[in-house]
XYZ file of C-alpha atoms in Angstrom:
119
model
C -12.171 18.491 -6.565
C -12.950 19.931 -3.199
C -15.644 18.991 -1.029
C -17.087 16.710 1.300
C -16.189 13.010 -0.207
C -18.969 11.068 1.188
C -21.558 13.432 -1.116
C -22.364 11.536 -3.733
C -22.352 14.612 -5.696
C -18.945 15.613 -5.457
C -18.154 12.443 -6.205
C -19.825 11.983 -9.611
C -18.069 15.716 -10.347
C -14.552 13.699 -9.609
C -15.482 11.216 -11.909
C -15.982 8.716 -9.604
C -18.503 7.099 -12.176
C -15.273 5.937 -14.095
C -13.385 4.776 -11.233
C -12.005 0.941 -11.158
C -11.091 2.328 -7.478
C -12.345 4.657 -4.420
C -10.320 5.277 -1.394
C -11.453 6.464 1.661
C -8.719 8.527 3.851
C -11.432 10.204 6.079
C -10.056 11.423 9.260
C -13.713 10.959 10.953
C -14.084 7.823 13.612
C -18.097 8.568 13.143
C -17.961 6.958 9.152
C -20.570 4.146 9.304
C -22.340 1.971 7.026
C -25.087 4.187 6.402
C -22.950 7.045 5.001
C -20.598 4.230 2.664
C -23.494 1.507 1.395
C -25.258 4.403 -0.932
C -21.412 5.453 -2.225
C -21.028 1.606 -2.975
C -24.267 1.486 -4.707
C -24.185 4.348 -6.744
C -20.721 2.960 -8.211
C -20.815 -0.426 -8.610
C -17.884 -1.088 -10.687
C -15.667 0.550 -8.277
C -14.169 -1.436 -5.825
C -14.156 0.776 -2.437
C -11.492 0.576 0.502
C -12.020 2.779 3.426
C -9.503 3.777 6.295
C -10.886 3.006 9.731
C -9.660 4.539 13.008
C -10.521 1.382 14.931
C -12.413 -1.796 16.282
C -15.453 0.611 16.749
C -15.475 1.787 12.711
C -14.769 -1.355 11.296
C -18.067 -2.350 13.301
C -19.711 0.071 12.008
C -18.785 -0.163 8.652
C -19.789 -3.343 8.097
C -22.211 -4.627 6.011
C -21.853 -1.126 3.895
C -20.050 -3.571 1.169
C -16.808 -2.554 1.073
C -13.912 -4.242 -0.168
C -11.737 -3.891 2.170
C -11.534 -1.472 5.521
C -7.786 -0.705 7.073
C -7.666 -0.576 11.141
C -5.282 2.575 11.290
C -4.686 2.215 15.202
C -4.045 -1.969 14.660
C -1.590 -1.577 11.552
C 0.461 1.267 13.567
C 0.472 -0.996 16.298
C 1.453 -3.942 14.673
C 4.657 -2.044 12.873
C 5.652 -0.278 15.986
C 5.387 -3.788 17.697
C 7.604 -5.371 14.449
C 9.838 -2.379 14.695
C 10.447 -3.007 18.975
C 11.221 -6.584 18.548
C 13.818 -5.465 15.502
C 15.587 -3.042 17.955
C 15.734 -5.611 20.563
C 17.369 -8.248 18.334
C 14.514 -10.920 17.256
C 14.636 -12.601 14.054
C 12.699 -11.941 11.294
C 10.773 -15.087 10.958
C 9.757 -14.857 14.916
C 8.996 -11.628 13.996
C 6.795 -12.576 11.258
C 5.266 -15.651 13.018
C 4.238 -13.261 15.758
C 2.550 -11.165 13.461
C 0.268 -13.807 11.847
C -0.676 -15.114 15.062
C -1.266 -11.630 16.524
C -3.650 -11.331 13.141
C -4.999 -14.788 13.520
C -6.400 -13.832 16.943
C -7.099 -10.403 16.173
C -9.614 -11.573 13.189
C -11.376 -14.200 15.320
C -12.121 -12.240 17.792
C -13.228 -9.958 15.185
C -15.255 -11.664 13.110
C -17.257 -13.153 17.057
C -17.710 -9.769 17.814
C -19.480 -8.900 14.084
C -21.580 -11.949 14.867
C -22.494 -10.817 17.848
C -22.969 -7.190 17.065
C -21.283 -6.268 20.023
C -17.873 -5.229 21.340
């Protein structure tokens, strides 16, 4: 099915009325909760996931009811930091611990700036 994939029209034609699952791979930075909540309304069995380009999206995807939204520019950053401190001889368990406390701080500050409604 071709077509825009935020019309809920083209969706229903794709069967998303079936779906257990909708994934959004949108290469748009301008997706917001006002084009996603009426897509997660219209199929509530489907469980929706959404790629976001950054800090800014996932802002403004929230509260659209989404499962779950994936930072694109944090996960690329946090592999290409995993895959520098490989090259440069770390262990894998610093490695790791670096990572949850890079994602620890990263979803505080996160979740104070959602509160806040401001970057």
């Amino acid at each position: 099915y071709y077509g825009d994939g935020l019309r809920l029209d083209v969706l229903h034609q794709a069967g998303a009325d079936q779906a257990s699952l909708i994934v959004f791979c949108i290469d748009d930075a301008s997706m917001s909760d006002e084009q996603m909540a009426p897509i997660v309304h219209a199929f509530p069995n489907a469980r929706i996931v959404a790629r976001a380009y950054d800090r800014r999206q996932v802002m403004a995807l929230h509260g659209s009811g989404l499962a779950a939204v994936v930072r694109e520019t944090f996960e690329s950053a946090l592999t290409m930091g995993q895959c520098a401190l490989r090259e440069i001889g770390i262990a894998e368990d610093e490695i790791d611990d670096a990572c949850r406390a890079v994602r620890h701080l990263d979803e505080t500050r996160l979740a104070a700036q959602l509160d806040a409604g401001d970057m």
